CSV table of C-alpha atoms and ligand atoms in Angstrom, one decimal:
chain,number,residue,atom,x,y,z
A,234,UNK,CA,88.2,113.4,79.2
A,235,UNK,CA,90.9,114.4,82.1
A,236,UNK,CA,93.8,112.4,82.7
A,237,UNK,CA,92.7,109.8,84.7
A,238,UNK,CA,93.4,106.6,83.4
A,239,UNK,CA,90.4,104.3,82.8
A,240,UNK,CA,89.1,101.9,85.7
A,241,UNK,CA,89.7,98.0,85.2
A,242,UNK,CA,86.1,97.8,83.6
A,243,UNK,CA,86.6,100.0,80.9
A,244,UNK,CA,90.1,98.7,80.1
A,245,UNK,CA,88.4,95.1,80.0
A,246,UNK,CA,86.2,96.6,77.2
A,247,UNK,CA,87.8,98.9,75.3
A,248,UNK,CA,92.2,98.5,75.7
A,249,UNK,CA,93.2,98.3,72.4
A,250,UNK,CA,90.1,98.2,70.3
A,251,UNK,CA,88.9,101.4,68.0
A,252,UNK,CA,86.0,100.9,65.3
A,253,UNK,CA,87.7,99.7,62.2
A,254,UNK,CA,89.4,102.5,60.6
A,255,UNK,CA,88.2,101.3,57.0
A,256,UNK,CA,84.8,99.4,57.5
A,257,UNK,CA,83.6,101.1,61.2
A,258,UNK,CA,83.2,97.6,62.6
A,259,UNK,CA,82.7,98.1,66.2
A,260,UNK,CA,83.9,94.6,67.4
A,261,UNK,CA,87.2,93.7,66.4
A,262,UNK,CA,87.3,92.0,62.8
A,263,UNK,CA,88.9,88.4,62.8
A,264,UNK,CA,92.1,89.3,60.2
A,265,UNK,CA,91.7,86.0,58.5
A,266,UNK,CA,94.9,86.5,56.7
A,267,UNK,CA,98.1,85.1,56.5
A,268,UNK,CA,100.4,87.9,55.0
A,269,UNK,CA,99.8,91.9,54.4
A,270,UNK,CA,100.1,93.6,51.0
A,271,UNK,CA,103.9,96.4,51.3
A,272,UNK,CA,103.5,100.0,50.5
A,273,UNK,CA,106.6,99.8,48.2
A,274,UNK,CA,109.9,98.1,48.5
A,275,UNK,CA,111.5,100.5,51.0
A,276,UNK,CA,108.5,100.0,53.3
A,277,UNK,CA,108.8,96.0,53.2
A,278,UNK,CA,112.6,96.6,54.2
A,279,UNK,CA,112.0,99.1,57.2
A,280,UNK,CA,109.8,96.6,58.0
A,281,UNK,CA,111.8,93.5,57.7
A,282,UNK,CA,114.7,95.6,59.3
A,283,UNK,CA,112.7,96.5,62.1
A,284,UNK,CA,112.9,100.0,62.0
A,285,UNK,CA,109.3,100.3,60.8
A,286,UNK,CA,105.8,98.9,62.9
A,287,UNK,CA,103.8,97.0,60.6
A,288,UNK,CA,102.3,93.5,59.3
A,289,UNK,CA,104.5,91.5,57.3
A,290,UNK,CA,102.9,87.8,58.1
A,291,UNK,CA,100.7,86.5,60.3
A,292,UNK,CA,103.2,84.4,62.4
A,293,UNK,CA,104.8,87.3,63.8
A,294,UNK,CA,101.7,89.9,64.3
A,295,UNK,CA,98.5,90.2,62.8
A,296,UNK,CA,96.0,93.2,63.7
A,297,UNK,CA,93.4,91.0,65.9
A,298,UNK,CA,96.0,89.4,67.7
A,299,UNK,CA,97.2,93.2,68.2
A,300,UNK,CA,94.4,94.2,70.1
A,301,UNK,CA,94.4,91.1,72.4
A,302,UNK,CA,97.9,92.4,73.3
A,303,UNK,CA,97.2,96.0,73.9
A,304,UNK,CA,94.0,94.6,76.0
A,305,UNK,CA,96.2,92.2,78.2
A,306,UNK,CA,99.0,94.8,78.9
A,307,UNK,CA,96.8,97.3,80.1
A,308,UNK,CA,94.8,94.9,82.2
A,309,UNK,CA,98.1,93.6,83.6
A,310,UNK,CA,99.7,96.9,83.4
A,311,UNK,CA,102.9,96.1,81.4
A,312,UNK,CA,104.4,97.9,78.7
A,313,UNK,CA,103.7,95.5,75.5
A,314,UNK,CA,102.5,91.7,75.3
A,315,UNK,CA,102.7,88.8,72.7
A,316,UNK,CA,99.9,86.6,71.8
A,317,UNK,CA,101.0,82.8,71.4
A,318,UNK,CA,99.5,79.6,70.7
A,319,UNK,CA,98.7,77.8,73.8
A,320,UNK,CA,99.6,78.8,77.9
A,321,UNK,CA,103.1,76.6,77.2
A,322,UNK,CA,103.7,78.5,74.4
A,323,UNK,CA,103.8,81.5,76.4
A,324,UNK,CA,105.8,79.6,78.9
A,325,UNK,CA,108.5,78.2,76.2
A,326,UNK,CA,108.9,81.8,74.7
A,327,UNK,CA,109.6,83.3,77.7
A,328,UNK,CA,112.3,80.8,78.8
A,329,UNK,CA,113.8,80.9,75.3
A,330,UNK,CA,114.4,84.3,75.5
A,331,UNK,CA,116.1,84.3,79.0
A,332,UNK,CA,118.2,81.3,78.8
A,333,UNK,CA,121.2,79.9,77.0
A,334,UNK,CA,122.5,76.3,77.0
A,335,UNK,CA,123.7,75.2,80.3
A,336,UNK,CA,121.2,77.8,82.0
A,337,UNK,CA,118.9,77.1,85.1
A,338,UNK,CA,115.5,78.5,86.5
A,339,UNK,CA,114.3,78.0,90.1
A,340,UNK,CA,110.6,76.8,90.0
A,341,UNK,CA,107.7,76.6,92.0
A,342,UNK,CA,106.8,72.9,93.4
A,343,UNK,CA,103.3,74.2,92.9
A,344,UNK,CA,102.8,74.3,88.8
A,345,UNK,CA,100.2,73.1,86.5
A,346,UNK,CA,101.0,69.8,85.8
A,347,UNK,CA,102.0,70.3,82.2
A,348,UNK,CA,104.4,73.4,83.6
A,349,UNK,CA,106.5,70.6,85.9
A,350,UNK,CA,106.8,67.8,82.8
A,351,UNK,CA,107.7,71.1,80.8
A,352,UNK,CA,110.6,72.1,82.7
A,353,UNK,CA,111.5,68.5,84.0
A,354,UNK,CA,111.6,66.8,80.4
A,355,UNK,CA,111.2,69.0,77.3
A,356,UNK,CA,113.7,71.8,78.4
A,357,UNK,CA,116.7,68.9,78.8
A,358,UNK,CA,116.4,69.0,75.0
A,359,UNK,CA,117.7,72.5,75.0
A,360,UNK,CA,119.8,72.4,77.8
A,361,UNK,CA,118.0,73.8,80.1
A,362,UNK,CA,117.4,72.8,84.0
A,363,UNK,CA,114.9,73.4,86.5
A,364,UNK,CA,115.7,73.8,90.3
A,365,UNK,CA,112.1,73.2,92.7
A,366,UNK,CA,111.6,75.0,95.8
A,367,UNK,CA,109.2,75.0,98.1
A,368,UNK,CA,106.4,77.4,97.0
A,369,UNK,CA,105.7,78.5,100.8
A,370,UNK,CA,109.3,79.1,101.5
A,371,UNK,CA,111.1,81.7,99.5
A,372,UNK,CA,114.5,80.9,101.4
A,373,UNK,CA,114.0,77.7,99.3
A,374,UNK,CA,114.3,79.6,95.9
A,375,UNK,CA,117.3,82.0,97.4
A,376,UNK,CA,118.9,78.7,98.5
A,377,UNK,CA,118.7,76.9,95.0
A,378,UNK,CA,119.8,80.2,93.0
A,379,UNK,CA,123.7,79.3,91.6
A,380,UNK,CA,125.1,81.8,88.8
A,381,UNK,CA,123.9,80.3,86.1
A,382,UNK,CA,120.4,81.0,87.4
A,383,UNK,CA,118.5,83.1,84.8
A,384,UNK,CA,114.7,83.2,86.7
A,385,UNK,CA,112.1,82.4,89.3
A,386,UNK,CA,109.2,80.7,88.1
A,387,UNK,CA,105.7,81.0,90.2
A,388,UNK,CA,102.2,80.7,89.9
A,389,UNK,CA,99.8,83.7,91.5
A,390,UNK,CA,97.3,81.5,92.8
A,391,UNK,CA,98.9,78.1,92.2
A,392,UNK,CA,97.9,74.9,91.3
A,393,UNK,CA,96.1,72.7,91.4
A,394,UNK,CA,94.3,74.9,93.8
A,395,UNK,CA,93.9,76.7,96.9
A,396,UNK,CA,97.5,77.9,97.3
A,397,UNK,CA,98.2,81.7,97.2
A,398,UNK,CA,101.7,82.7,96.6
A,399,UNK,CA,103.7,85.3,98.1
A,400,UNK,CA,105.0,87.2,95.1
A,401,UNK,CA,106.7,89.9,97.1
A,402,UNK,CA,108.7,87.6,99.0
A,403,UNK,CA,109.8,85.4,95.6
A,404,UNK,CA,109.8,89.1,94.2
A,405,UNK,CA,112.3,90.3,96.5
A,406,UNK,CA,114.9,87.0,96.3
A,407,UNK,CA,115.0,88.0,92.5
A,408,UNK,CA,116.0,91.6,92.9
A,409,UNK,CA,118.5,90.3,95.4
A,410,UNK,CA,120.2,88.1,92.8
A,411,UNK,CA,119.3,90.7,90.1
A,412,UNK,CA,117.6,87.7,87.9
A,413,UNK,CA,113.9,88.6,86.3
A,414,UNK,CA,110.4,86.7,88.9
A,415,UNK,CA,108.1,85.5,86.2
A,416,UNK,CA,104.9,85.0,86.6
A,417,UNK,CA,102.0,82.3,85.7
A,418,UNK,CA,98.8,84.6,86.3
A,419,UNK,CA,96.1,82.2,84.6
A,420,UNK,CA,94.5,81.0,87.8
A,421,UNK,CA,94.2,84.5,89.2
A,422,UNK,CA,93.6,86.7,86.0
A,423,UNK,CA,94.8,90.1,86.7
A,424,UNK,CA,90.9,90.6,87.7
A,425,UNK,CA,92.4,89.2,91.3
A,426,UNK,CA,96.0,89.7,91.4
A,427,UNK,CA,98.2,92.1,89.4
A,428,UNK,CA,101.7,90.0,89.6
A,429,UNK,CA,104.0,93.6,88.6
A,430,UNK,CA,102.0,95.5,91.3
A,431,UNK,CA,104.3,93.0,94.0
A,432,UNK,CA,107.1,92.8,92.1
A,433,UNK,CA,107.0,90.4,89.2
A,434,UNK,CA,109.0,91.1,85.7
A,435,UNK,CA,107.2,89.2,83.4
A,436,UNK,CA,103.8,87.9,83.2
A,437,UNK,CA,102.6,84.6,81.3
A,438,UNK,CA,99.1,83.3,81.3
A,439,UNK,CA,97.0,80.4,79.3
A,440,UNK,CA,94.1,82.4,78.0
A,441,UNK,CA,92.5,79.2,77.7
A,442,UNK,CA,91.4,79.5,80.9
A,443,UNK,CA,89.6,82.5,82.4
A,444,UNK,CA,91.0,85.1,79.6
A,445,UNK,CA,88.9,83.5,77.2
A,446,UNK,CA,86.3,81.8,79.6
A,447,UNK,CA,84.1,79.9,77.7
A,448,UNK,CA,86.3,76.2,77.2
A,449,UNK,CA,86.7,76.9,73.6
A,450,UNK,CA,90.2,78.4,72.6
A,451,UNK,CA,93.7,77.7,73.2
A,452,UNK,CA,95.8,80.5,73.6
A,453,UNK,CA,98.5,82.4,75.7
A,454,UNK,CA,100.2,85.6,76.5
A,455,UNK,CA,103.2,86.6,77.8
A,456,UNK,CA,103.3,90.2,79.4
A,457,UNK,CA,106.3,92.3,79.5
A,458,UNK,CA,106.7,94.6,82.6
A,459,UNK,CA,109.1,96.5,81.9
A,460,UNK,CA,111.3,96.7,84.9
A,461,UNK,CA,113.7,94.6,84.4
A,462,UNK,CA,117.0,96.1,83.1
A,463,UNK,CA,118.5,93.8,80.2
A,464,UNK,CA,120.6,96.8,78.4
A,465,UNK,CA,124.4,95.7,79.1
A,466,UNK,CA,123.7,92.4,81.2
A,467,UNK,CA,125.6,89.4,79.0
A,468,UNK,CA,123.8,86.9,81.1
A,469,UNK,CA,120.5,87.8,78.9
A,470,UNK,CA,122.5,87.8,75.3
A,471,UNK,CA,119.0,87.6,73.9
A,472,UNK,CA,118.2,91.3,74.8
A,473,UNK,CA,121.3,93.0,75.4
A,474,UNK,CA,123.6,91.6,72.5
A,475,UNK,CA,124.0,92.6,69.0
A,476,UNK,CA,121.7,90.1,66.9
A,477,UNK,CA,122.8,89.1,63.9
A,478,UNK,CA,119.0,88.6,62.5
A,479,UNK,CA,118.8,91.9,62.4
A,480,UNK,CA,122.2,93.4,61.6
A,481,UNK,CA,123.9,93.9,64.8
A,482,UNK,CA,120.8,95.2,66.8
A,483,UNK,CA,120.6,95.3,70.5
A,484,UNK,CA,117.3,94.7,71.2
A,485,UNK,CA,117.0,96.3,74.9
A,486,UNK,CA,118.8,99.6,73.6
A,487,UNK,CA,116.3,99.7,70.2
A,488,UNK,CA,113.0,99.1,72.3
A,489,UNK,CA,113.6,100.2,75.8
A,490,UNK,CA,111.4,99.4,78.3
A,491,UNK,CA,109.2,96.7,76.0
A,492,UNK,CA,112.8,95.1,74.7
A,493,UNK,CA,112.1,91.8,76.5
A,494,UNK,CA,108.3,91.6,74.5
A,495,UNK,CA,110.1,92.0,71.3
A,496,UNK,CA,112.8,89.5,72.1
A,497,UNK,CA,109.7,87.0,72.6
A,498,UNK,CA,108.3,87.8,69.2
A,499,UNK,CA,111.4,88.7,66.8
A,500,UNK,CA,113.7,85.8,68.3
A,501,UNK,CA,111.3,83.2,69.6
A,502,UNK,CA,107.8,83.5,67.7
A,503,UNK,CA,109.4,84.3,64.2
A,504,UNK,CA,112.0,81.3,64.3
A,505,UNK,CA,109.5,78.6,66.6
A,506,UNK,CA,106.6,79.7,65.2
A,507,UNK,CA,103.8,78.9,67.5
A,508,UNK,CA,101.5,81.7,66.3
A,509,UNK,CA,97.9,82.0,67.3
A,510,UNK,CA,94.7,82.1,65.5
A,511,UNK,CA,93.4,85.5,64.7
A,512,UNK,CA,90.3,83.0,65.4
A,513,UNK,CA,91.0,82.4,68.6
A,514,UNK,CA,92.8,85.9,69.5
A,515,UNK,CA,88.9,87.0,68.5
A,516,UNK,CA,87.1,84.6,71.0
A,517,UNK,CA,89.9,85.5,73.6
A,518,UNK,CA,89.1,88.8,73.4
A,519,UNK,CA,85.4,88.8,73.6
A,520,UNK,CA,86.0,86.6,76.5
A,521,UNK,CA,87.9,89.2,78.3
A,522,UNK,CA,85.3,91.8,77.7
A,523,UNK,CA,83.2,90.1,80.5
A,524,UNK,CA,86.7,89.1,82.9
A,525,UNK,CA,85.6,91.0,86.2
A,526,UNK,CA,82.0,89.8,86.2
A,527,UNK,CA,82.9,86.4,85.2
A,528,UNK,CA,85.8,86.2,87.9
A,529,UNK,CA,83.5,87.8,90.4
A,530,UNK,CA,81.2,85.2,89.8
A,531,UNK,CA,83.2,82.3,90.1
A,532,UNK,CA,84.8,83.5,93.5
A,533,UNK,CA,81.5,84.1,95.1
A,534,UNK,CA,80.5,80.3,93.9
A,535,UNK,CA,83.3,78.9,94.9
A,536,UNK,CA,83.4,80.3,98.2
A,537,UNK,CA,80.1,78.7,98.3
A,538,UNK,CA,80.3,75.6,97.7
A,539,UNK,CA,83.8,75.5,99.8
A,540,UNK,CA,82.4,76.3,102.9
A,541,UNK,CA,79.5,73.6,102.0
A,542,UNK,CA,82.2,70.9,101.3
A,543,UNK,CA,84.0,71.7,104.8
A,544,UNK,CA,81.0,70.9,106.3
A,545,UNK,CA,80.3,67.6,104.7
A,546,UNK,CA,81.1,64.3,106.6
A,547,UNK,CA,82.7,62.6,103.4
A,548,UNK,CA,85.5,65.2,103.2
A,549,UNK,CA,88.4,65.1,105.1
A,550,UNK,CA,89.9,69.0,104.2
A,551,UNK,CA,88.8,71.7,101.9
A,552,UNK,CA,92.0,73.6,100.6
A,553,UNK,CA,90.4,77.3,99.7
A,554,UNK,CA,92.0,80.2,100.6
A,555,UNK,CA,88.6,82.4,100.6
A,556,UNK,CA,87.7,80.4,104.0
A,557,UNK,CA,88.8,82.3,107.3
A,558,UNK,CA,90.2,79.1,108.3
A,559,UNK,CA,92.4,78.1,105.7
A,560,UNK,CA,96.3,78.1,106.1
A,561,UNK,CA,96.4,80.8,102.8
A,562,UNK,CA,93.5,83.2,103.7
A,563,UNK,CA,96.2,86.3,105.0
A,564,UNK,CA,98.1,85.7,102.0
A,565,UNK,CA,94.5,85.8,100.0
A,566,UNK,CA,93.0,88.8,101.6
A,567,UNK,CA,96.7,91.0,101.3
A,568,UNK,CA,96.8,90.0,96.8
A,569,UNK,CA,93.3,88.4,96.1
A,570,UNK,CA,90.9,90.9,98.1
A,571,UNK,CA,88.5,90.3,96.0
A,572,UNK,CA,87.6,86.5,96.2
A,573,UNK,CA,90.0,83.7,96.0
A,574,UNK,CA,89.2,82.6,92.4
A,575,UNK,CA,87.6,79.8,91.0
A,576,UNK,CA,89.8,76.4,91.3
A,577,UNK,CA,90.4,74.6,95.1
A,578,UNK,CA,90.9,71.1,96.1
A,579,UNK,CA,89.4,69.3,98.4
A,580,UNK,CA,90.8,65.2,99.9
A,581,UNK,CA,87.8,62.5,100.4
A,582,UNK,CA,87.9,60.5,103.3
A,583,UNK,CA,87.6,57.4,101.0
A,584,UNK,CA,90.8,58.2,99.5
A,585,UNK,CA,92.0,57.4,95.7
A,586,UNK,CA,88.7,55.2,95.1
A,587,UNK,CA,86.3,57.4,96.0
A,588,UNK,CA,88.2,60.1,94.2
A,589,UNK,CA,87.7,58.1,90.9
A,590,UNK,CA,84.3,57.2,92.0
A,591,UNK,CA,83.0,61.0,93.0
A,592,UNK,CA,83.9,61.8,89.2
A,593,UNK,CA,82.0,59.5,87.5
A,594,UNK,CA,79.6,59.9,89.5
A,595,UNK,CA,78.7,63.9,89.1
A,596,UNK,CA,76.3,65.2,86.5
A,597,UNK,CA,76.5,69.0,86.3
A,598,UNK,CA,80.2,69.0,86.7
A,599,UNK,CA,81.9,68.1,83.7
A,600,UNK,CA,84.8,65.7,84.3
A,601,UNK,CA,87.9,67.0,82.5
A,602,UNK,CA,91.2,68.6,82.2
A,603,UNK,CA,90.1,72.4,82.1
A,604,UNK,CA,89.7,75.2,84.2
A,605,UNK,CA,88.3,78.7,84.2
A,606,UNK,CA,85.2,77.7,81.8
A,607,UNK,CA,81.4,79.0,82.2
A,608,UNK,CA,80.8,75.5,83.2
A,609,UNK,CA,81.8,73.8,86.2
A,610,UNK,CA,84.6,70.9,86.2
A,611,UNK,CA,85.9,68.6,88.2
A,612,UNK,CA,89.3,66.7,88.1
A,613,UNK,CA,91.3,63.9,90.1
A,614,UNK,CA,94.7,64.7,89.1
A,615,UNK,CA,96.4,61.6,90.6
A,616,UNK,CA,94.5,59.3,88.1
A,617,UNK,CA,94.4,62.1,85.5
A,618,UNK,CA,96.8,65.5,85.3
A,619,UNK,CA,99.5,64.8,87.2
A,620,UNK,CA,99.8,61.0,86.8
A,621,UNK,CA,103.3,61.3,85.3
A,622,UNK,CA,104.2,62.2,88.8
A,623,UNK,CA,106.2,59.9,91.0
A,624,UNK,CA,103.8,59.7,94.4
A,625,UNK,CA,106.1,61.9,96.3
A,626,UNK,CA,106.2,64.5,93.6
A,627,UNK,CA,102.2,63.8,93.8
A,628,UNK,CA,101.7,64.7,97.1
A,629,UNK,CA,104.5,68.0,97.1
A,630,UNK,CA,102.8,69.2,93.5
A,631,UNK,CA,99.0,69.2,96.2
A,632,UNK,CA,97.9,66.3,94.0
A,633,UNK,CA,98.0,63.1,96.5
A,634,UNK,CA,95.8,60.2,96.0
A,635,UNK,CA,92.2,61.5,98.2
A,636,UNK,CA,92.5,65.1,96.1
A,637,UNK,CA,89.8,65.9,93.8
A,638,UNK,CA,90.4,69.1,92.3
A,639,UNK,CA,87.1,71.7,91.2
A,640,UNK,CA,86.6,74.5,88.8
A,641,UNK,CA,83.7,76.3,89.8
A,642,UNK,CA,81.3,78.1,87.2
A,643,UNK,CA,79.0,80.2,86.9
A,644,UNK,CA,75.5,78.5,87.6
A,645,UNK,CA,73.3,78.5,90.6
A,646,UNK,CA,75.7,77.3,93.4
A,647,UNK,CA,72.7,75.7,94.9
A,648,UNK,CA,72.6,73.2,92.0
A,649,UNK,CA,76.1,72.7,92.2
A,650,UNK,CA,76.1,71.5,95.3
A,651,UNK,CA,72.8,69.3,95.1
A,652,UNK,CA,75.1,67.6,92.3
A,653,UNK,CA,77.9,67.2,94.7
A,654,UNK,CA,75.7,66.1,97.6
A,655,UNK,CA,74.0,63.6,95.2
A,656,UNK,CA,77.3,62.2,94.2
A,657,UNK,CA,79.0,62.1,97.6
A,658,UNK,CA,76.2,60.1,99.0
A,659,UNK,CA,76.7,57.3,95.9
B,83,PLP,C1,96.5,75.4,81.4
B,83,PLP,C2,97.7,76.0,82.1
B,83,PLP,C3,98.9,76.2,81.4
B,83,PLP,C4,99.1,75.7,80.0
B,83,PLP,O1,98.3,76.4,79.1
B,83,PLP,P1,97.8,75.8,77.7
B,83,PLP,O2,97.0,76.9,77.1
B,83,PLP,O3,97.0,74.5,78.0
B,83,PLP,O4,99.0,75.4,76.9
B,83,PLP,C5,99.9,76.8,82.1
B,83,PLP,N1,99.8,77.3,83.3
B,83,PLP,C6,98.6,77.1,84.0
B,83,PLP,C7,98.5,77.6,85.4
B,83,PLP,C8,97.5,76.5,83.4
B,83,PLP,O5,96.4,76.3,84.1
């Protein structure tokens, strides 16, 4: 072997996995196990301590989990990750670690659903406040920062479709004001954007979605990049403060460049306690294993099927950035070269009744709250996901009244569209 690192493909496959040292297993074993047997007692304090790597319990590591984190940070290319419960697990962690009572993020208008009622309802609990700007305007974001702002927020390719962000831009306003860009890559995977290649400092994702790829687990990540410089910055006491857990250490002077990924699992998964699944960690991880056909795939459909639906006399606009017309395709072909993803919107003519009407009337397309599975899905967020929403916030979140939202798998595009054809016409 030379020194070249190994192509995306190989990563996919093989980051963090060896054959069991013990048994040979060649696919990673599921370690179904809640806690780890010590060496001796000095071994269970070095661990405990921190100054040893090990297992102590499964809520803070287990060795499946392990591998799913190697995998992801070398896909992403960051220096260490953390395996969590759920994508708002990730999302929580992340936020816990980089804010303090009183604290405020500048946000993205154009979130997952469950990301806006997130930051506009559960974070009040702790404090916590959430600025929006305007996704397509990164002055917006420079103009809501005040100095109490810990972090930018953003989705890659945001929701609930067809929007491609300009990461360097948001990327740039953060270095400006010296705060950390983090980054929601679950629509894009890093398949189709790699969020620390433009500038981002921290990467979370719902591996629910195309990580896992097959609509069966919940799970998320969160990515350290390891640019960010926490060491002696008080506003991040989390990383660069003495923590009394663990005797006075300073967490961004102890682990370097991955100090931020610890933080996430010593401060936030240890004392929350959203662990996930060695389970689930398992089926993520076979997921991933096929990522950059699977995410091939689902671009080429849904280009597809886009280009069919802009031609069809029931719909008013198609929102996908993989067609030359679309208001996003520069942004796509400069970060998503390689197709535009899976998930786009498109607005009926009919308006809100013929959005509820399209959905029950679809047979191949599953109608649900998912994305990123094998199977295709379809979604009208203004009766479903983003029904919390008051109409304005609706229409600014790409989620007005006429907008049906699809996922696009992996079968026969011609079948998919028959289906939608067929259900168009009724
Ligand atoms: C689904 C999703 C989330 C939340 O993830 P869960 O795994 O459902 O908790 C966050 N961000 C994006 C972009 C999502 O699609």
């Amino acid at each position: 072997m030379t020194d070249r690192l190994p192509g995306f493909n190989t990563l996919a496959i093989h980051a963090g996995a060896a054959p069991d040292a013990s048994t040979g297993a060649r696919a990673t074993p599921i370690y179904q196990t809640t806690s780890f047997v010590f060496d001796d007692v000095d071994h269970a304090a070095s661990l405990f301590g921190l100054q040893a790597f090990g297992n102590i319990y499964t809520r803070i590591t287990n060795p499946t989990n392990a591998v799913l984190e190697e995998r992801i940070a070398a896909l992403e290319g960051g220096t260490a990750a953390l395996a969590v419960a759920s994508g708002h697990a990730a999302e929580f962690l992340t936020m816990h670690a980089l804010m303090q009572p009183g604290d405020e993020f500048v946000a993205s208008n154009k979130l997952y659903g469950g990301s806006i009622n997130q930051f506009n309802h559960a974070y009040k609990n702790f404090g916590w406040s959430v600025a929006w700007a305007d996704n397509d305007d990164p002055a917006s974001f420079e103009a809501a920062i005040t100095p109490r702002t810990k972090a930018i927020f953003c989705e890659s390719i945001a929701n609930p479709g067809g929007v491609i962000t300009d990461i360097k831009a948001l990327s740039d306003v953060a270095k400006k004001h010296n705060i950390p860009l983090v980054v929601d890559n679950t629509m894009a995977t890093p398949y189709l954007i790699r969020p620390f290649e433009h500038g981002a400092d921290i990467v979370v994702h719902s591996a629910t979605k195309f990580l896992g790829g097959h609509g069966n687990s919940i799970g998320g990540l969160i990515v350290d990049g390891g640019s960010f410089q926490w060491a002696g910055d008080a506003r991040y006491p989390m990383m660069s403060q003495p923590r009394p857990e663990y005797s006075g250490m300073v967490l961004a002077e102890t682990f370097g460049n991955f100090g931020f990924a610890i933080a996430c699992r010593v401060l936030g998964l240890r004392d929350l306690g959203p662990a996930l699944s060695p389970f689930n960690a398992f089926l993520i991880l076979n997921g991933i294993e096929t990522l950059p056909l699977r995410m091939q795939r689902h671009s080429d459909n849904a280009l597809v099927v886009a280009t069919h639906l802009s031609q069809h006399e029931a719909v008013a606009w198609v929102s996908y950035p993989g067609l030359e017309t679309d208001r996003y395709h520069a942004l796509a072909k400069r970060y998503t070269p390689n197709g535009a993803g899976a998930v786009f919107t498109f607005g009926l003519k009919g308006g809100y009744e013929a959005g509820v009407k399209l959905v029950s009337n679809l047979q191949l397309f599953s109608h649900l709250a998912n994305i990123g599975d094998t199977r295709s899905l379809v979604i009208h967020p203004a009766s479903t996901t983003h029904r919390q929403l008051t109409d304005a916030q609706k229409t600014a979140a790409g989620a007005g009244p006429e907008v049906v939202r699809l996922s696009i798998g992996l079968e026969d595009p011609a079948d998919l569209i028959e289906d939608l054809d067929g259900a168009l016409r009724a």
